[in-house]
Amino acid sequence: MSIKAELFEFGDYCLSTQKNRVEFNYQVIFSNRKRVAFGETITLPDQFSLSPSAEKVFNKCLQSLHLILGISYWKLFIPKKIKIKSFSLTKQQALFWNQVYTKGLGEFFYQNRIKNFTSLVDFPFKTGLVVNSSSLLRKNRSLVAVGGGKDSIVSLELLKKNGLPITGVVVETEKHYLFISKVAQQANINLLTIKRSLDSKTISLNKTDKVYKGHLPISAIYAFFDLLAAVVYDYRYLIFSNERSSNEGNLSYQGTVINHQWSKSSEFETLFNDYVKNYITPDIKYFSLLRPWHELRIAQEFSRHPKYWSVFSSCNRNFSISHTPPKNRWCGRCPKCASIFLLLAPFIPKNKLVSIFGKNLFNNQRLLDTYRGLLGLTKTKPFECVGTVDETRLALYLIWQKKVYQTSTIIRLFEKEILCALVNPPLLQQNVLKTGDLNNIPKNFKLIFQP
């Protein structure tokens, strides 16, 4: 960057008179005093009225949303100094935001080879400031984040099976996600849709070499969006479908574990819950229903719900702003597609799985290096939301046992480089497919996991 960015400022945020539209403002100030302003708008699905106590919590949510949405604009220039114009943080709040930006952008810092990144983010705080959370009377019902993939579908079906009252929620950025609407229809649930409009300058800037580019902690952004919806539309529980596998990192950089899925991890879940309880409200509980399960166990459960096979997708190309989404919901070229095909193959008949993806991904030579990465045969696991190395190897072992993909390139790779190194596959299968601890699950949801 030829001209250095010196300051990132969180400006004001403005609520429309109808109260369902909010604009968040930011600006970057450079060493030559030039300023670049950014604005982002969110639109909630319905107009609403709030009690005085809910209004207080609502404003705290807007402050948090202002800070998390700012990550999209701060990372363009990564200025060292940060200023918050319209409110202040306590020291502990500032430490939370330092962690969210630093760990959530870990992959971004690695990809851009940013030096000393662990001390780069420094949110300001006001010494002596006290911020307390506020009580909020809630209906005993749940808001479930729906992403259109196997994970949220499994959560929906588990919750429905146990008769728990639920509503889906989705955040649409710049476009309508038709396949998610179809998933909600298939699940027979109501779906709250929050619309997000980015500043158009970010899209044009990202096509140049004038800014840094890279991964965002999108699940953290969704968590704050959905928290706002839970406050506005009266929900006690905020349920995500992040699995145990998301705790596994990709690599170490400057002494820090870099995890593409950090904002889906147990660490983020704990940090977020503590922040909400201490500074926003103790009466809304955020948790991941699928935390006790690995990806492979979720895939096994998903295979029992064939009514979703023709509508679901986990391919992130569907959410890309700059690329056309795949015609049949699966691009068939990315690590996510490769991983999902592999995880489902032990449980869904071959002809059905090939029909879902439009092709047999095990025969795609271009995916060979991707599969090597997923199997732990390269230095770095692909930067995507994929399974752990152990469960990926187990999945291929289960596929190999079925003898239906024997001529595939990936099976030959497995036989040559993995099979002889597998120690006690039955024990590995037992460990990967079992239900882990339920520490993060509220008491009235633990019944879901009883045999």
PDB file of C-alpha atoms in Angstrom, residues 121-289:
ATOM      1  CA  VAL A 121      -5.863  -4.916  16.505  1.00  0.00           C
ATOM      2  CA  ASP A 122      -6.303  -2.494  19.396  1.00  0.00           C
ATOM      3  CA  PHE A 123      -9.846  -1.403  20.204  1.00  0.00           C
ATOM      4  CA  PRO A 124     -10.064   1.695  22.418  1.00  0.00           C
ATOM      5  CA  PHE A 125     -11.689   1.595  25.846  1.00  0.00           C
ATOM      6  CA  LYS A 126     -12.744   4.059  28.521  1.00  0.00           C
ATOM      7  CA  THR A 127     -11.080   3.501  31.877  1.00  0.00           C
ATOM      8  CA  GLY A 128     -13.575   3.119  34.710  1.00  0.00           C
ATOM      9  CA  LEU A 129     -16.575   2.635  32.422  1.00  0.00           C
ATOM     10  CA  VAL A 130     -19.154   0.117  33.635  1.00  0.00           C
ATOM     11  CA  VAL A 131     -21.515  -1.598  31.176  1.00  0.00           C
ATOM     12  CA  ASN A 132     -24.104  -4.006  32.530  1.00  0.00           C
ATOM     13  CA  SER A 133     -26.400  -6.415  30.744  1.00  0.00           C
ATOM     14  CA  SER A 134     -30.166  -5.952  30.857  1.00  0.00           C
ATOM     15  CA  SER A 135     -32.913  -8.418  31.730  1.00  0.00           C
ATOM     16  CA  LEU A 136     -35.349  -9.227  28.961  1.00  0.00           C
ATOM     17  CA  LEU A 137     -38.521 -11.286  29.277  1.00  0.00           C
ATOM     18  CA  ARG A 138     -38.518 -13.876  26.466  1.00  0.00           C
ATOM     19  CA  LYS A 139     -40.904 -16.446  25.040  1.00  0.00           C
ATOM     20  CA  ASN A 140     -39.579 -19.986  25.378  1.00  0.00           C
ATOM     21  CA  ARG A 141     -38.858 -20.570  21.688  1.00  0.00           C
ATOM     22  CA  SER A 142     -35.861 -20.823  19.363  1.00  0.00           C
ATOM     23  CA  LEU A 143     -34.487 -18.992  16.357  1.00  0.00           C
ATOM     24  CA  VAL A 144     -32.450 -21.342  14.155  1.00  0.00           C
ATOM     25  CA  ALA A 145     -29.823 -20.112  11.681  1.00  0.00           C
ATOM     26  CA  VAL A 146     -30.548 -21.763   8.315  1.00  0.00           C
ATOM     27  CA  GLY A 147     -27.701 -21.946   5.814  1.00  0.00           C
ATOM     28  CA  GLY A 148     -29.271 -24.389   3.376  1.00  0.00           C
ATOM     29  CA  GLY A 149     -26.729 -27.146   4.013  1.00  0.00           C
ATOM     30  CA  LYS A 150     -26.853 -30.521   5.724  1.00  0.00           C
ATOM     31  CA  ASP A 151     -25.950 -29.161   9.174  1.00  0.00           C
ATOM     32  CA  SER A 152     -28.823 -26.734   9.683  1.00  0.00           C
ATOM     33  CA  ILE A 153     -31.209 -29.269   8.126  1.00  0.00           C
ATOM     34  CA  VAL A 154     -30.170 -31.866  10.707  1.00  0.00           C
ATOM     35  CA  SER A 155     -30.722 -29.331  13.495  1.00  0.00           C
ATOM     36  CA  LEU A 156     -34.172 -28.445  12.172  1.00  0.00           C
ATOM     37  CA  GLU A 157     -35.204 -32.096  11.994  1.00  0.00           C
ATOM     38  CA  LEU A 158     -33.893 -32.889  15.490  1.00  0.00           C
ATOM     39  CA  LEU A 159     -35.736 -29.915  16.971  1.00  0.00           C
ATOM     40  CA  LYS A 160     -38.961 -30.704  15.102  1.00  0.00           C
ATOM     41  CA  LYS A 161     -38.809 -34.368  16.135  1.00  0.00           C
ATOM     42  CA  ASN A 162     -38.722 -33.264  19.761  1.00  0.00           C
ATOM     43  CA  GLY A 163     -41.633 -30.863  19.340  1.00  0.00           C
ATOM     44  CA  LEU A 164     -39.667 -27.703  20.115  1.00  0.00           C
ATOM     45  CA  PRO A 165     -41.049 -24.390  18.754  1.00  0.00           C
ATOM     46  CA  ILE A 166     -38.669 -22.983  16.129  1.00  0.00           C
ATOM     47  CA  THR A 167     -38.373 -20.344  13.423  1.00  0.00           C
ATOM     48  CA  GLY A 168     -35.595 -20.153  10.840  1.00  0.00           C
ATOM     49  CA  VAL A 169     -33.486 -17.075  10.159  1.00  0.00           C
ATOM     50  CA  VAL A 170     -31.226 -16.232   7.221  1.00  0.00           C
ATOM     51  CA  VAL A 171     -29.074 -13.220   6.345  1.00  0.00           C
ATOM     52  CA  GLU A 172     -29.125 -12.480   2.613  1.00  0.00           C
ATOM     53  CA  THR A 173     -26.209 -10.390   1.353  1.00  0.00           C
ATOM     54  CA  GLU A 174     -26.983  -8.533  -1.878  1.00  0.00           C
ATOM     55  CA  LYS A 175     -29.197 -11.287  -3.321  1.00  0.00           C
ATOM     56  CA  HIS A 176     -31.958 -13.779  -2.599  1.00  0.00           C
ATOM     57  CA  TYR A 177     -30.913 -17.315  -1.637  1.00  0.00           C
ATOM     58  CA  LEU A 178     -33.668 -19.313  -3.309  1.00  0.00           C
ATOM     59  CA  PHE A 179     -32.335 -22.713  -2.248  1.00  0.00           C
ATOM     60  CA  ILE A 180     -32.522 -21.712   1.439  1.00  0.00           C
ATOM     61  CA  SER A 181     -36.160 -20.721   0.985  1.00  0.00           C
ATOM     62  CA  LYS A 182     -36.781 -24.147  -0.556  1.00  0.00           C
ATOM     63  CA  VAL A 183     -35.112 -25.849   2.412  1.00  0.00           C
ATOM     64  CA  ALA A 184     -37.351 -23.890   4.802  1.00  0.00           C
ATOM     65  CA  GLN A 185     -40.409 -24.863   2.760  1.00  0.00           C
ATOM     66  CA  GLN A 186     -39.382 -28.504   2.825  1.00  0.00           C
ATOM     67  CA  ALA A 187     -38.898 -28.260   6.596  1.00  0.00           C
ATOM     68  CA  ASN A 188     -42.306 -26.565   6.904  1.00  0.00           C
ATOM     69  CA  ILE A 189     -40.980 -23.714   9.062  1.00  0.00           C
ATOM     70  CA  ASN A 190     -41.342 -19.947   8.936  1.00  0.00           C
ATOM     71  CA  LEU A 191     -38.206 -18.103   7.826  1.00  0.00           C
ATOM     72  CA  LEU A 192     -37.147 -14.625   8.949  1.00  0.00           C
ATOM     73  CA  THR A 193     -35.024 -12.961   6.263  1.00  0.00           C
ATOM     74  CA  ILE A 194     -32.603 -10.144   7.096  1.00  0.00           C
ATOM     75  CA  LYS A 195     -31.229  -8.300   4.085  1.00  0.00           C
ATOM     76  CA  ARG A 196     -27.681  -6.943   4.087  1.00  0.00           C
ATOM     77  CA  SER A 197     -26.342  -4.385   1.593  1.00  0.00           C
ATOM     78  CA  LEU A 198     -22.585  -3.802   1.523  1.00  0.00           C
ATOM     79  CA  ASP A 199     -21.000  -0.548   0.438  1.00  0.00           C
ATOM     80  CA  SER A 200     -20.525  -0.865  -3.327  1.00  0.00           C
ATOM     81  CA  LYS A 201     -16.993   0.543  -2.985  1.00  0.00           C
ATOM     82  CA  THR A 202     -15.836  -2.665  -1.306  1.00  0.00           C
ATOM     83  CA  ILE A 203     -16.820  -4.702  -4.356  1.00  0.00           C
ATOM     84  CA  SER A 204     -14.991  -2.392  -6.757  1.00  0.00           C
ATOM     85  CA  LEU A 205     -11.957  -2.016  -4.461  1.00  0.00           C
ATOM     86  CA  ASN A 206     -11.624  -5.786  -4.156  1.00  0.00           C
ATOM     87  CA  LYS A 207     -11.110  -5.944  -7.920  1.00  0.00           C
ATOM     88  CA  THR A 208      -7.964  -3.797  -7.566  1.00  0.00           C
ATOM     89  CA  ASP A 209      -4.572  -4.230  -5.905  1.00  0.00           C
ATOM     90  CA  LYS A 210      -5.170  -1.225  -3.638  1.00  0.00           C
ATOM     91  CA  VAL A 211      -6.601  -3.199  -0.722  1.00  0.00           C
ATOM     92  CA  TYR A 212      -6.001  -6.358   1.265  1.00  0.00           C
ATOM     93  CA  LYS A 213      -8.284  -9.263   0.401  1.00  0.00           C
ATOM     94  CA  GLY A 214      -9.252 -12.427   2.173  1.00  0.00           C
ATOM     95  CA  HIS A 215     -11.402 -14.430   4.545  1.00  0.00           C
ATOM     96  CA  LEU A 216     -13.927 -12.967   6.984  1.00  0.00           C
ATOM     97  CA  PRO A 217     -15.311 -14.645  10.147  1.00  0.00           C
ATOM     98  CA  ILE A 218     -18.764 -14.815   8.598  1.00  0.00           C
ATOM     99  CA  SER A 219     -20.279 -17.006  11.321  1.00  0.00           C
ATOM    100  CA  ALA A 220     -19.446 -14.319  13.899  1.00  0.00           C
ATOM    101  CA  ILE A 221     -21.224 -11.762  11.723  1.00  0.00           C
ATOM    102  CA  TYR A 222     -24.271 -14.025  11.450  1.00  0.00           C
ATOM    103  CA  ALA A 223     -24.270 -14.563  15.226  1.00  0.00           C
ATOM    104  CA  PHE A 224     -24.670 -10.830  15.892  1.00  0.00           C
ATOM    105  CA  PHE A 225     -27.288 -10.463  13.147  1.00  0.00           C
ATOM    106  CA  ASP A 226     -29.342 -13.300  14.569  1.00  0.00           C
ATOM    107  CA  LEU A 227     -28.954 -12.007  18.119  1.00  0.00           C
ATOM    108  CA  LEU A 228     -30.574  -8.772  16.960  1.00  0.00           C
ATOM    109  CA  ALA A 229     -33.439 -10.764  15.429  1.00  0.00           C
ATOM    110  CA  ALA A 230     -33.886 -12.736  18.664  1.00  0.00           C
ATOM    111  CA  VAL A 231     -34.214  -9.460  20.585  1.00  0.00           C
ATOM    112  CA  VAL A 232     -36.631  -7.859  18.123  1.00  0.00           C
ATOM    113  CA  TYR A 233     -38.885 -10.868  17.496  1.00  0.00           C
ATOM    114  CA  ASP A 234     -38.854 -12.378  21.005  1.00  0.00           C
ATOM    115  CA  TYR A 235     -36.799 -15.596  21.118  1.00  0.00           C
ATOM    116  CA  ARG A 236     -34.983 -17.079  24.109  1.00  0.00           C
ATOM    117  CA  TYR A 237     -32.631 -19.407  22.221  1.00  0.00           C
ATOM    118  CA  LEU A 238     -30.386 -18.712  19.254  1.00  0.00           C
ATOM    119  CA  ILE A 239     -29.341 -22.011  17.674  1.00  0.00           C
ATOM    120  CA  PHE A 240     -26.501 -22.585  15.219  1.00  0.00           C
ATOM    121  CA  SER A 241     -25.312 -25.888  13.743  1.00  0.00           C
ATOM    122  CA  ASN A 242     -21.552 -25.714  14.212  1.00  0.00           C
ATOM    123  CA  GLU A 243     -19.950 -29.113  14.643  1.00  0.00           C
ATOM    124  CA  ARG A 244     -17.104 -30.457  16.775  1.00  0.00           C
ATOM    125  CA  SER A 245     -14.909 -30.695  13.662  1.00  0.00           C
ATOM    126  CA  SER A 246     -14.702 -26.897  13.420  1.00  0.00           C
ATOM    127  CA  ASN A 247     -12.324 -26.833  16.398  1.00  0.00           C
ATOM    128  CA  GLU A 248      -9.477 -28.270  14.293  1.00  0.00           C
ATOM    129  CA  GLY A 249      -7.124 -25.618  12.927  1.00  0.00           C
ATOM    130  CA  ASN A 250      -5.363 -25.480   9.568  1.00  0.00           C
ATOM    131  CA  LEU A 251      -1.802 -24.485  10.468  1.00  0.00           C
ATOM    132  CA  SER A 252       0.384 -22.454  12.822  1.00  0.00           C
ATOM    133  CA  TYR A 253       1.524 -18.940  11.885  1.00  0.00           C
ATOM    134  CA  GLN A 254       3.703 -16.739  14.077  1.00  0.00           C
ATOM    135  CA  GLY A 255       3.019 -19.071  16.997  1.00  0.00           C
ATOM    136  CA  THR A 256      -0.770 -18.896  16.590  1.00  0.00           C
ATOM    137  CA  VAL A 257      -3.114 -21.621  15.334  1.00  0.00           C
ATOM    138  CA  ILE A 258      -4.917 -20.397  12.224  1.00  0.00           C
ATOM    139  CA  ASN A 259      -8.409 -21.860  11.936  1.00  0.00           C
ATOM    140  CA  HIS A 260     -10.566 -21.055   8.919  1.00  0.00           C
ATOM    141  CA  GLN A 261     -13.565 -22.048  11.027  1.00  0.00           C
ATOM    142  CA  TRP A 262     -12.642 -20.109  14.170  1.00  0.00           C
ATOM    143  CA  SER A 263     -15.967 -18.247  14.338  1.00  0.00           C
ATOM    144  CA  LYS A 264     -17.702 -21.656  14.304  1.00  0.00           C
ATOM    145  CA  SER A 265     -15.470 -23.084  17.046  1.00  0.00           C
ATOM    146  CA  SER A 266     -16.203 -23.850  20.696  1.00  0.00           C
ATOM    147  CA  GLU A 267     -13.859 -21.027  21.649  1.00  0.00           C
ATOM    148  CA  PHE A 268     -15.918 -18.440  19.784  1.00  0.00           C
ATOM    149  CA  GLU A 269     -19.170 -19.918  21.109  1.00  0.00           C
ATOM    150  CA  THR A 270     -17.954 -19.456  24.686  1.00  0.00           C
ATOM    151  CA  LEU A 271     -16.601 -15.947  24.067  1.00  0.00           C
ATOM    152  CA  PHE A 272     -19.792 -14.832  22.334  1.00  0.00           C
ATOM    153  CA  ASN A 273     -22.055 -16.262  25.032  1.00  0.00           C
ATOM    154  CA  ASP A 274     -20.057 -14.611  27.793  1.00  0.00           C
ATOM    155  CA  TYR A 275     -20.124 -11.275  25.968  1.00  0.00           C
ATOM    156  CA  VAL A 276     -23.888 -11.416  25.440  1.00  0.00           C
ATOM    157  CA  LYS A 277     -24.528 -12.465  29.042  1.00  0.00           C
ATOM    158  CA  ASN A 278     -22.250  -9.831  30.567  1.00  0.00           C
ATOM    159  CA  TYR A 279     -22.901  -6.825  28.329  1.00  0.00           C
ATOM    160  CA  ILE A 280     -26.171  -7.304  26.420  1.00  0.00           C
ATOM    161  CA  THR A 281     -28.666  -9.646  28.101  1.00  0.00           C
ATOM    162  CA  PRO A 282     -28.454 -12.873  30.136  1.00  0.00           C
ATOM    163  CA  ASP A 283     -31.843 -13.950  28.812  1.00  0.00           C
ATOM    164  CA  ILE A 284     -30.856 -15.033  25.296  1.00  0.00           C
ATOM    165  CA  LYS A 285     -28.739 -18.165  24.987  1.00  0.00           C
ATOM    166  CA  TYR A 286     -26.616 -18.813  21.880  1.00  0.00           C
ATOM    167  CA  PHE A 287     -25.427 -22.365  21.305  1.00  0.00           C
ATOM    168  CA  SER A 288     -24.561 -24.881  18.629  1.00  0.00           C
ATOM    169  CA  LEU A 289     -26.895 -27.851  18.758  1.00  0.00           C
TER     170      LEU A 289
END
